[in-house]
Short mmCIF file of N, CA and C and ligand atoms in Angstrom, two decimals:
data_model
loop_
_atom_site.label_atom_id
_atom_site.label_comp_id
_atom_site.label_asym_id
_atom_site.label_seq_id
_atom_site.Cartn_x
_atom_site.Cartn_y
_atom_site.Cartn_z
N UNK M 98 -87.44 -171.20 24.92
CA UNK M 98 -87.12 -172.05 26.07
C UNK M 98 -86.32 -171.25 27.10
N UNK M 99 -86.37 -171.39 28.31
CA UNK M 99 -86.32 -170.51 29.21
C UNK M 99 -84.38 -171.07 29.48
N UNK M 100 -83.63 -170.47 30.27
CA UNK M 100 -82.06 -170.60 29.88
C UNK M 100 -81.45 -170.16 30.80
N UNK M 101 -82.43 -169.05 32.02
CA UNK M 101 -81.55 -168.99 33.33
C UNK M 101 -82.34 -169.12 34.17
N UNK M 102 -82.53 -168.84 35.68
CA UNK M 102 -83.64 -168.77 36.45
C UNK M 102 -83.92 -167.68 36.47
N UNK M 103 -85.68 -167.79 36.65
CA UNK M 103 -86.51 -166.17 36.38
C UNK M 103 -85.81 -165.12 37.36
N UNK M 104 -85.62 -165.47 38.53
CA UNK M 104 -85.62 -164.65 39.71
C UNK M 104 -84.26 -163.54 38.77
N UNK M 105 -84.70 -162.21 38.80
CA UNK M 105 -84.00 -161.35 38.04
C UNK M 105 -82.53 -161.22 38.97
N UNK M 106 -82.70 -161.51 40.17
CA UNK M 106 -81.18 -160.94 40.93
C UNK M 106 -80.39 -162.37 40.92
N UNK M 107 -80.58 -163.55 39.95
CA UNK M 107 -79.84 -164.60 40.25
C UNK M 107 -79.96 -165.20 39.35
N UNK M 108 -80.45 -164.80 37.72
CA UNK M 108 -80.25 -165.48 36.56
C UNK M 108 -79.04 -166.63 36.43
N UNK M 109 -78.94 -167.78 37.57
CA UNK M 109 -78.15 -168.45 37.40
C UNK M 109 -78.85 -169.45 35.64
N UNK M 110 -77.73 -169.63 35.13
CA UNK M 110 -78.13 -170.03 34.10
C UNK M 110 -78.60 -171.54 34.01
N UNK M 111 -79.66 -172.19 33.44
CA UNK M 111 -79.97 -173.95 33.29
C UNK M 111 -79.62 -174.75 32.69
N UNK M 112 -78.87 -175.47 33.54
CA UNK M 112 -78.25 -176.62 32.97
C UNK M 112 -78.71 -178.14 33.65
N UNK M 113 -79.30 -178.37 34.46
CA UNK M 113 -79.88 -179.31 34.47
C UNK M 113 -81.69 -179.13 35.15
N UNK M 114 -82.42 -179.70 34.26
CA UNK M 114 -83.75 -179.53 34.89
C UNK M 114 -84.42 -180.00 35.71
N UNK M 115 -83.52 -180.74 35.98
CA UNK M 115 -83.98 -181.99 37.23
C UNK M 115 -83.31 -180.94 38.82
N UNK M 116 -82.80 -180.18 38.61
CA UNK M 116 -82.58 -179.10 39.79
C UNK M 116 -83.76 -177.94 39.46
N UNK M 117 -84.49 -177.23 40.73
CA UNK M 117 -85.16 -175.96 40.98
C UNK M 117 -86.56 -176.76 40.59
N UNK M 118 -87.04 -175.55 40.16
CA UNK M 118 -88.55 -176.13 39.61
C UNK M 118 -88.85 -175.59 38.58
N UNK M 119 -89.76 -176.24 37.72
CA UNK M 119 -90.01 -175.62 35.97
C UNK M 119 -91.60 -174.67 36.23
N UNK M 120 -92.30 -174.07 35.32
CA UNK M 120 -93.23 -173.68 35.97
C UNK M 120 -93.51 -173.01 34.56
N UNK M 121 -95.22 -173.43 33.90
CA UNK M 121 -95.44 -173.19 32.55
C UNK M 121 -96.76 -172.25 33.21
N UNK M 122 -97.00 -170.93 32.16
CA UNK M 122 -98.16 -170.29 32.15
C UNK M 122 -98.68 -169.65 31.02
N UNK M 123 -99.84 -169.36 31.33
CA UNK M 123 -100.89 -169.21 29.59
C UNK M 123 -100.61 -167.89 30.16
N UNK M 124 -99.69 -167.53 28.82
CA UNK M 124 -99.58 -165.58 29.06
C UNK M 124 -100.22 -164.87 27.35
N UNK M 125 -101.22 -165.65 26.94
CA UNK M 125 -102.11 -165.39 26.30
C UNK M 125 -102.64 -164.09 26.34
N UNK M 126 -102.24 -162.87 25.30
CA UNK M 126 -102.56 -161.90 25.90
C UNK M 126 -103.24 -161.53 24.49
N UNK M 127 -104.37 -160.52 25.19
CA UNK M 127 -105.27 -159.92 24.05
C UNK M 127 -105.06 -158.68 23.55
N UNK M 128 -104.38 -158.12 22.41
CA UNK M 128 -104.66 -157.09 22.00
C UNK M 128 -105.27 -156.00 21.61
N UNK M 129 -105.59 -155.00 22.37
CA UNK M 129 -107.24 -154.16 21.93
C UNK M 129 -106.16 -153.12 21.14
N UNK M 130 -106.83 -152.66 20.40
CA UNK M 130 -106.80 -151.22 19.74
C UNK M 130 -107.33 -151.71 18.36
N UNK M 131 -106.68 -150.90 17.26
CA UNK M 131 -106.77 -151.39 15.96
C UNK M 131 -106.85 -152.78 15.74
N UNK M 132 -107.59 -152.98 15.41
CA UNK M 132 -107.45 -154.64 15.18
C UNK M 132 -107.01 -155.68 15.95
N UNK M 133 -108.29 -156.08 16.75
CA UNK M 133 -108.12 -157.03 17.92
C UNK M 133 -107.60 -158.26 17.77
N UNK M 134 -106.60 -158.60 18.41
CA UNK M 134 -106.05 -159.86 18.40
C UNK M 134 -105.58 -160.51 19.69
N UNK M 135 -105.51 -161.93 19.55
CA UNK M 135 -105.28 -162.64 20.76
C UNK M 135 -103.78 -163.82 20.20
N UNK M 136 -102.55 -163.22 21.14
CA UNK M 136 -101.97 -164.09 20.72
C UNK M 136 -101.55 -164.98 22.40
N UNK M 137 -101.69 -166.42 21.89
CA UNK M 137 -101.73 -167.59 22.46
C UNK M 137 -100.98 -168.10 22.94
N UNK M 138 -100.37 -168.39 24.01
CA UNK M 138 -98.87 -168.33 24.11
C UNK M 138 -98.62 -169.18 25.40
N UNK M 139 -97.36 -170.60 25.92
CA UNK M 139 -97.34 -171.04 26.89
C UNK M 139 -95.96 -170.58 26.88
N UNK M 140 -95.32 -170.27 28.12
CA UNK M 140 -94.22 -170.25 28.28
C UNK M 140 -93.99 -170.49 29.74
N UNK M 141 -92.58 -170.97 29.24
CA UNK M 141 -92.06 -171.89 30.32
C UNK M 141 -91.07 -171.10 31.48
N UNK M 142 -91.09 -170.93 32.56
CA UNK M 142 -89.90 -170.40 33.62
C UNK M 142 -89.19 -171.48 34.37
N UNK M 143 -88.33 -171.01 34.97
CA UNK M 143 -87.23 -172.06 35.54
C UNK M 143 -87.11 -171.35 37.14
N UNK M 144 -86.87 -171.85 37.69
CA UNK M 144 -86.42 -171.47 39.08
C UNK M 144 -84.93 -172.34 39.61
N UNK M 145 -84.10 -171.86 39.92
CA UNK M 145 -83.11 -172.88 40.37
C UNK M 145 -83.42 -173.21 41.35
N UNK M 146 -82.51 -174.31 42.01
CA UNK M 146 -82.96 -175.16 43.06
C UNK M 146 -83.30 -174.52 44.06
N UNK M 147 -81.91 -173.32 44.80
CA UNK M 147 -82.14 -172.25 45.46
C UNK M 147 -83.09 -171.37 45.86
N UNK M 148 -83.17 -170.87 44.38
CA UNK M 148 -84.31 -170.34 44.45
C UNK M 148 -85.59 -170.79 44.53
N UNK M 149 -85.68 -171.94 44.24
CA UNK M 149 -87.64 -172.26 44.82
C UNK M 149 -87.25 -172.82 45.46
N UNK M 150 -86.67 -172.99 46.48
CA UNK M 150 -86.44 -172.86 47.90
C UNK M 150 -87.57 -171.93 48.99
N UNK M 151 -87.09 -170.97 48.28
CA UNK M 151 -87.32 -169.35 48.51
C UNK M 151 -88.46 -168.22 47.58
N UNK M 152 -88.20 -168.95 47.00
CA UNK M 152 -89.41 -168.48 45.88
C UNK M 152 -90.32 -169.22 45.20
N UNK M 153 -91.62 -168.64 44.70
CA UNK M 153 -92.51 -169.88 43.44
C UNK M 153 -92.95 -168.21 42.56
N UNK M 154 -93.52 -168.79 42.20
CA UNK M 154 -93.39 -167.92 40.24
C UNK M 154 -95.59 -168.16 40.79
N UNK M 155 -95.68 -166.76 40.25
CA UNK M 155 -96.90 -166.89 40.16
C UNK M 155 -97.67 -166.05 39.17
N UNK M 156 -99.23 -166.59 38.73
CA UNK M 156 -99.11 -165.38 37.77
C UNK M 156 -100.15 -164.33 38.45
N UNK M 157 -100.34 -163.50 38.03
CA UNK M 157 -101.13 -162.45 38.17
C UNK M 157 -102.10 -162.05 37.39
N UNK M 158 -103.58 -161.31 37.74
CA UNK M 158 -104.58 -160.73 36.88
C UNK M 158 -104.31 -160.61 35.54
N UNK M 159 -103.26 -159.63 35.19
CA UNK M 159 -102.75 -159.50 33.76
C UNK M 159 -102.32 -160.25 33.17
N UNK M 160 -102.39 -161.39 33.64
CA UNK M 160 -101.19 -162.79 32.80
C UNK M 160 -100.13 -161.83 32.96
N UNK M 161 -99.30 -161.18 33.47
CA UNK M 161 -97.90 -161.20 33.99
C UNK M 161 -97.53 -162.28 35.14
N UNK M 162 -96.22 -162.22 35.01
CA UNK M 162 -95.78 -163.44 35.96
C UNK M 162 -94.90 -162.93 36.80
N UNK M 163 -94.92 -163.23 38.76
CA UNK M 163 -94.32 -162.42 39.03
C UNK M 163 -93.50 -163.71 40.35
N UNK M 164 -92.38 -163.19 40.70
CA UNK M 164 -91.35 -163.73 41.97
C UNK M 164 -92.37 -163.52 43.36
N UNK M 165 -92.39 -164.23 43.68
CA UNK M 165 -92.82 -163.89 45.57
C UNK M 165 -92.17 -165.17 46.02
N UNK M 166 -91.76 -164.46 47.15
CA UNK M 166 -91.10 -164.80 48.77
C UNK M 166 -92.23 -165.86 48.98
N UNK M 167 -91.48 -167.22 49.15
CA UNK M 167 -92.43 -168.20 49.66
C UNK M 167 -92.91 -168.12 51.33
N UNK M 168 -92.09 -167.46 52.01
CA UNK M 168 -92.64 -167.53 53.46
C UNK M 168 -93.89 -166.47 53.40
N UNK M 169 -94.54 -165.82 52.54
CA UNK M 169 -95.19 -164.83 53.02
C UNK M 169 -96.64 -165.14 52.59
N UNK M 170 -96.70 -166.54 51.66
CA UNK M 170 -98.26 -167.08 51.80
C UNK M 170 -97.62 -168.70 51.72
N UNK M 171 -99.06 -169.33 52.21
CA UNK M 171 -99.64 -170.58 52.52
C UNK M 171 -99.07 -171.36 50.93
N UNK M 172 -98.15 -172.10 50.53
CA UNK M 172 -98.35 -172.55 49.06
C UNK M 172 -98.80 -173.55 48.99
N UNK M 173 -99.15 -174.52 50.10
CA UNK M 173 -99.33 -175.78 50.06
C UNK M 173 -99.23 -176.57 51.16
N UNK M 174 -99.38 -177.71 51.40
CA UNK M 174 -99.53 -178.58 52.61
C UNK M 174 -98.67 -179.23 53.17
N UNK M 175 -97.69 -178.94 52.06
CA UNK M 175 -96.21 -179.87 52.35
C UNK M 175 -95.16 -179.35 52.21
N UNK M 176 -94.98 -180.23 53.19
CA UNK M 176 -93.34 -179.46 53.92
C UNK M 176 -93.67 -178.16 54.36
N UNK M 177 -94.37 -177.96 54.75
CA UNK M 177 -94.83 -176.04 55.34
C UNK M 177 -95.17 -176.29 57.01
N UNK M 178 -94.05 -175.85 57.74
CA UNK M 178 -94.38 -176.51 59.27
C UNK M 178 -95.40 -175.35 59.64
N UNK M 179 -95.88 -175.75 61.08
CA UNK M 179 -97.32 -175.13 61.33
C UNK M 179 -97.08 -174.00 61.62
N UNK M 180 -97.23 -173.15 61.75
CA UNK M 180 -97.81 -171.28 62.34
C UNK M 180 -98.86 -170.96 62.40
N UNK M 181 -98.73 -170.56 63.85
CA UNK M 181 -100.00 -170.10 64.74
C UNK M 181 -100.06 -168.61 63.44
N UNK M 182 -101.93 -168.66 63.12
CA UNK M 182 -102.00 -167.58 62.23
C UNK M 182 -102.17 -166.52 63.18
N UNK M 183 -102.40 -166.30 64.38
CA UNK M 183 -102.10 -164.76 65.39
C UNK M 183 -101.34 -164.89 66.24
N UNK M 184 -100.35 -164.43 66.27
CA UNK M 184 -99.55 -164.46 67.78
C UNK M 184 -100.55 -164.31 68.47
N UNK M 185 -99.27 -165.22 70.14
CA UNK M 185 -99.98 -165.76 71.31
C UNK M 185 -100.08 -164.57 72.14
N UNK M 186 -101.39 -164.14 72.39
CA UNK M 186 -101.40 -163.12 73.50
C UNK M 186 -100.58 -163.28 74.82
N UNK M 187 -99.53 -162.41 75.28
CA UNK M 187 -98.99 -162.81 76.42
C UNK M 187 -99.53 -161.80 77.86
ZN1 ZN C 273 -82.03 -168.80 41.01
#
């Protein structure tokens, strides 16, 4: 069970879950070499309030899970005020 927030420069620790945001991913990873195996796995991250503010937890190709800066993509429809996607030619 996850116990501080992911964001590595602000491991504030969790104490209530009803602050930040929770955020579960299949980091199911397959083992090649000697004897192939797949172990199965959900785990859970935390974000404090602050921080998913500012951040969302995402995963990546490898099933690694990584921090990104919420201003720097589209996450959703809400609460995201509008921006012109090219500046205005002047
Ligand atoms: Zn935090």
């Amino acid at each position: 069970m996850v116990n501080h927030c992911a964001n590595p420069e602000c491991c504030k620790p969790l104490h209530y879950l009803r602050e930040g945001r929770v955020y579960v991913f299949d980091v199911t990873r397959t083992v090649t070499g000697t004897g192939e195996r797949t172990t199965r796995r959900m785990e859970h991250f935390w974000l404090c309030g602050a921080c998913s503010e500012s951040y969302l937890l995402e995963q990546v190709e490898d099933r690694t899970v990584r921090i990104t800066p919420r201003t720097k993509r589209v996450v959703s429809a809400t609460m995201m005020p509008y921006k012109a996607a090219h500046p205005i030619a002047s």
